[in-house]
Amino acid sequence: MKTKVISLYPDFDIDKLEFVAAAILHGKLVAFPTETVYGLGANALLPQAINSVFKVKKRPQDNPLIVHLSQIEQLDQVAKNIPDIAYKILAAFAPGPLTIILEKNEVIPNVVSRGLATVAIRFPSNKIAKTLIELAGVPIVAPSANISGKPSPTKAWHVYQDLNGKIPYILDGGTCEYGLESSIVDLSTKQAEILRPGLISAKDIYQKTGISVLEYQAKSHHSLSPKAPGQKYRHYSPAGTVMVLKEHPDLDQRMVNLQKGILDFIKRSETTIYEKYKLNQAIKIGLFVSLDVKRKFQENNLSLILQEKANEIFTKQSPEKKEKSLHIDFQLVSYENREGALEAARDLYNQFREFDSTKTDLIVCSAEPQLESGIAYMNRLGKAATFEV
Ligand code: TXA
Ligand code: MG
């Protein structure tokens, strides 16, 4: 199959969307941008189209899909016994990066909810997404448009990497505004609860609506049957090792920890490093850190210092390693953190893909637990990371 990328960025003509909307209506799969991540869209009412979504994404069979709508008035077409709090929460946050779980209406096929009695519903605010759903005139399922196990796509290019040749259309709407998947709040039980953290937190919901929602329970994603089935999968970890650089009030101490973490990694990865050394390949270390950390790293000349210290450790391990020195390639990517974790969140999945494409051995990410926006960021980072310093 030939995949056509349709550019709708920075602006778009509605004509360009009409035939794509018709394609979705008739069962084709179309990737489109939303304010969170790119979605793989299909007509929610056509079981065959839903089956294709699972096949194309290689999605685990027990992982239900989110139904996307354009108008709150359509809610009772997909859900039933809708509690008042659902309307209150939607009045405050829809359209936007929030998914709610309600009792499923029979109209929605079981293949969408994978046999659950509930259905996940979201009203995206992205203009392309909204217009597409409106024009198609049917509810649209849209899981993130990646192969399962890869990071969610935040640029059309990411979708292309994963799904080229597998779907007919990718709509290019530029980089996603938020960059992490929507918050999921379960409204189908007595106590509303966040099942997946996102931009909108329990605190935000309380502040805007007075409704108390249980904040995301970090432990629940380890259990075998979490309430959002998708949370039990390990999700994406880059091929390289991910290390989290913890918050510290003292930046100098943080830099000490950073050095320790990198050198620990060198010590622990003796065999892989030696393989690269024999092939004259550099060890690649990527840093995805806040601007202050990057500046300090450069000011303190840490790439040179670490290079020397790493060589000391390396040559101590065995004398034949003294012939030539070990090379470390540092790649520094930074973000400002004026808005808590927001800038980091926007670029995290993109950087995971970038670091993988350059076969980075160690990826260091600074923790950004500040403010509400840090909850989702730390959740996604935590799923990818193997250690922290
Ligand atoms: O931001 C988003 O939500 C993106 C964009 C494209 O809208 N979509 C997305 O879909 O992240 P996906 O399929 O990658 O993640 C859907 C999550 C999964 O963790 C799934 O288990 C959960 O929603 N889910 C779906 N239906 C559910 C239900 N009835 N009850 C509990 N969890 C549900
Ligand atoms: Mg996903």
JSON list of C-alpha atoms and ligand atoms in Angstrom, two decimals, residues 32 34 36-40 57 59 62-66 68 97 99 101-102 112-113 116-120 122 124 142-146 152 180-184 186 195-196 227-231 235, ligand 1:
[
{"chain": "A", "resi": 32, "resn": "PHE", "atom": "CA", "xyz": [-4.11, 12.47, 12.22]},
{"chain": "A", "resi": 34, "resn": "THR", "atom": "CA", "xyz": [-4.29, 15.74, 18.05]},
{"chain": "A", "resi": 36, "resn": "THR", "atom": "CA", "xyz": [-1.65, 15.15, 22.67]},
{"chain": "A", "resi": 37, "resn": "VAL", "atom": "CA", "xyz": [-0.11, 12.70, 20.16]},
{"chain": "A", "resi": 38, "resn": "TYR", "atom": "CA", "xyz": [-0.94, 11.50, 16.64]},
{"chain": "A", "resi": 39, "resn": "GLY", "atom": "CA", "xyz": [-3.86, 9.06, 16.47]},
{"chain": "A", "resi": 40, "resn": "LEU", "atom": "CA", "xyz": [-4.59, 6.19, 14.11]},
{"chain": "A", "resi": 57, "resn": "LYS", "atom": "CA", "xyz": [-0.39, -1.43, 15.27]},
{"chain": "A", "resi": 59, "resn": "ARG", "atom": "CA", "xyz": [-1.69, -4.03, 19.46]},
{"chain": "A", "resi": 62, "resn": "ASP", "atom": "CA", "xyz": [-6.94, -7.00, 25.39]},
{"chain": "A", "resi": 63, "resn": "ASN", "atom": "CA", "xyz": [-6.24, -3.28, 25.03]},
{"chain": "A", "resi": 64, "resn": "PRO", "atom": "CA", "xyz": [-9.42, -1.25, 24.34]},
{"chain": "A", "resi": 65, "resn": "LEU", "atom": "CA", "xyz": [-9.56, 1.87, 22.16]},
{"chain": "A", "resi": 66, "resn": "ILE", "atom": "CA", "xyz": [-10.63, 5.44, 22.83]},
{"chain": "A", "resi": 68, "resn": "HIS", "atom": "CA", "xyz": [-13.20, 10.31, 19.66]},
{"chain": "A", "resi": 97, "resn": "PRO", "atom": "CA", "xyz": [-6.54, 16.36, 26.41]},
{"chain": "A", "resi": 99, "resn": "THR", "atom": "CA", "xyz": [-10.48, 10.94, 28.18]},
{"chain": "A", "resi": 101, "resn": "ILE", "atom": "CA", "xyz": [-14.59, 6.24, 30.94]},
{"chain": "A", "resi": 102, "resn": "LEU", "atom": "CA", "xyz": [-18.35, 5.65, 30.98]},
{"chain": "A", "resi": 112, "resn": "VAL", "atom": "CA", "xyz": [-13.70, -1.42, 20.48]},
{"chain": "A", "resi": 113, "resn": "SER", "atom": "CA", "xyz": [-13.90, -2.03, 24.24]},
{"chain": "A", "resi": 116, "resn": "LEU", "atom": "CA", "xyz": [-15.42, -4.37, 28.74]},
{"chain": "A", "resi": 117, "resn": "ALA", "atom": "CA", "xyz": [-18.79, -2.90, 29.73]},
{"chain": "A", "resi": 118, "resn": "THR", "atom": "CA", "xyz": [-17.26, 0.56, 29.58]},
{"chain": "A", "resi": 119, "resn": "VAL", "atom": "CA", "xyz": [-16.01, 2.83, 26.82]},
{"chain": "A", "resi": 120, "resn": "ALA", "atom": "CA", "xyz": [-13.30, 5.51, 26.75]},
{"chain": "A", "resi": 122, "resn": "ARG", "atom": "CA", "xyz": [-12.34, 11.89, 24.17]},
{"chain": "A", "resi": 124, "resn": "PRO", "atom": "CA", "xyz": [-9.83, 16.40, 20.87]},
{"chain": "A", "resi": 142, "resn": "ALA", "atom": "CA", "xyz": [-7.85, 6.63, 17.62]},
{"chain": "A", "resi": 143, "resn": "PRO", "atom": "CA", "xyz": [-5.11, 4.84, 19.49]},
{"chain": "A", "resi": 144, "resn": "SER", "atom": "CA", "xyz": [-1.71, 6.49, 19.31]},
{"chain": "A", "resi": 145, "resn": "ALA", "atom": "CA", "xyz": [-0.43, 6.02, 15.73]},
{"chain": "A", "resi": 146, "resn": "ASN", "atom": "CA", "xyz": [2.70, 4.02, 16.60]},
{"chain": "A", "resi": 152, "resn": "SER", "atom": "CA", "xyz": [3.67, 7.60, 20.69]},
{"chain": "A", "resi": 180, "resn": "LEU", "atom": "CA", "xyz": [2.03, 13.04, 25.94]},
{"chain": "A", "resi": 181, "resn": "GLU", "atom": "CA", "xyz": [-1.21, 11.04, 25.81]},
{"chain": "A", "resi": 182, "resn": "SER", "atom": "CA", "xyz": [-4.43, 12.36, 27.36]},
{"chain": "A", "resi": 183, "resn": "SER", "atom": "CA", "xyz": [-5.35, 11.98, 31.03]},
{"chain": "A", "resi": 184, "resn": "ILE", "atom": "CA", "xyz": [-7.84, 9.15, 31.51]},
{"chain": "A", "resi": 186, "resn": "ASP", "atom": "CA", "xyz": [-12.73, 6.72, 35.17]},
{"chain": "A", "resi": 195, "resn": "LEU", "atom": "CA", "xyz": [-6.16, 5.86, 35.39]},
{"chain": "A", "resi": 196, "resn": "ARG", "atom": "CA", "xyz": [-3.49, 7.50, 33.22]},
{"chain": "A", "resi": 227, "resn": "LYS", "atom": "CA", "xyz": [-8.23, -0.62, 35.28]},
{"chain": "A", "resi": 228, "resn": "ALA", "atom": "CA", "xyz": [-6.81, 0.86, 32.07]},
{"chain": "A", "resi": 229, "resn": "PRO", "atom": "CA", "xyz": [-5.48, -2.31, 30.42]},
{"chain": "A", "resi": 230, "resn": "GLY", "atom": "CA", "xyz": [-2.88, -0.35, 28.44]},
{"chain": "A", "resi": 231, "resn": "GLN", "atom": "CA", "xyz": [-1.14, 0.67, 31.66]},
{"chain": "A", "resi": 235, "resn": "HIS", "atom": "CA", "xyz": [5.36, 0.78, 26.88]},
{"chain": "B", "resi": 1, "resn": "TXA", "atom": "O1", "xyz": [-4.16, 11.26, 23.87]},
{"chain": "B", "resi": 1, "resn": "TXA", "atom": "C1", "xyz": [-4.70, 10.19, 23.61]},
{"chain": "B", "resi": 1, "resn": "TXA", "atom": "O2", "xyz": [-5.53, 9.67, 24.37]},
{"chain": "B", "resi": 1, "resn": "TXA", "atom": "C2", "xyz": [-4.33, 9.52, 22.28]},
{"chain": "B", "resi": 1, "resn": "TXA", "atom": "C3", "xyz": [-4.85, 10.41, 21.15]},
{"chain": "B", "resi": 1, "resn": "TXA", "atom": "C4", "xyz": [-4.60, 9.84, 19.78]},
{"chain": "B", "resi": 1, "resn": "TXA", "atom": "O3", "xyz": [-6.21, 10.70, 21.33]},
{"chain": "B", "resi": 1, "resn": "TXA", "atom": "N1", "xyz": [-4.81, 8.19, 22.23]},
{"chain": "B", "resi": 1, "resn": "TXA", "atom": "C5", "xyz": [-4.29, 7.19, 22.98]},
{"chain": "B", "resi": 1, "resn": "TXA", "atom": "O4", "xyz": [-4.84, 5.95, 22.72]},
{"chain": "B", "resi": 1, "resn": "TXA", "atom": "O5", "xyz": [-3.43, 7.36, 23.79]},
{"chain": "B", "resi": 1, "resn": "TXA", "atom": "P1", "xyz": [-4.12, 4.59, 23.17]},
{"chain": "B", "resi": 1, "resn": "TXA", "atom": "O6", "xyz": [-4.93, 3.54, 22.50]},
{"chain": "B", "resi": 1, "resn": "TXA", "atom": "O7", "xyz": [-2.70, 4.65, 22.83]},
{"chain": "B", "resi": 1, "resn": "TXA", "atom": "O8", "xyz": [-4.36, 4.50, 24.70]},
{"chain": "B", "resi": 1, "resn": "TXA", "atom": "C6", "xyz": [-5.66, 4.22, 25.18]},
{"chain": "B", "resi": 1, "resn": "TXA", "atom": "C7", "xyz": [-5.64, 3.88, 26.65]},
{"chain": "B", "resi": 1, "resn": "TXA", "atom": "C8", "xyz": [-5.10, 2.50, 26.92]},
{"chain": "B", "resi": 1, "resn": "TXA", "atom": "O9", "xyz": [-4.27, 2.54, 28.06]},
{"chain": "B", "resi": 1, "resn": "TXA", "atom": "C9", "xyz": [-6.37, 1.71, 27.22]},
{"chain": "B", "resi": 1, "resn": "TXA", "atom": "O10", "xyz": [-6.14, 0.62, 28.04]},
{"chain": "B", "resi": 1, "resn": "TXA", "atom": "C10", "xyz": [-7.26, 2.75, 27.87]},
{"chain": "B", "resi": 1, "resn": "TXA", "atom": "O11", "xyz": [-6.99, 3.91, 27.11]},
{"chain": "B", "resi": 1, "resn": "TXA", "atom": "N2", "xyz": [-8.70, 2.42, 27.74]},
{"chain": "B", "resi": 1, "resn": "TXA", "atom": "C11", "xyz": [-9.45, 2.38, 26.61]},
{"chain": "B", "resi": 1, "resn": "TXA", "atom": "N3", "xyz": [-10.70, 2.01, 26.88]},
{"chain": "B", "resi": 1, "resn": "TXA", "atom": "C12", "xyz": [-10.78, 1.81, 28.22]},
{"chain": "B", "resi": 1, "resn": "TXA", "atom": "C13", "xyz": [-11.80, 1.42, 29.13]},
{"chain": "B", "resi": 1, "resn": "TXA", "atom": "N4", "xyz": [-13.03, 1.16, 28.71]},
{"chain": "B", "resi": 1, "resn": "TXA", "atom": "N5", "xyz": [-11.51, 1.34, 30.44]},
{"chain": "B", "resi": 1, "resn": "TXA", "atom": "C14", "xyz": [-10.25, 1.63, 30.88]},
{"chain": "B", "resi": 1, "resn": "TXA", "atom": "N6", "xyz": [-9.23, 2.00, 30.07]},
{"chain": "B", "resi": 1, "resn": "TXA", "atom": "C15", "xyz": [-9.49, 2.09, 28.77]}
]
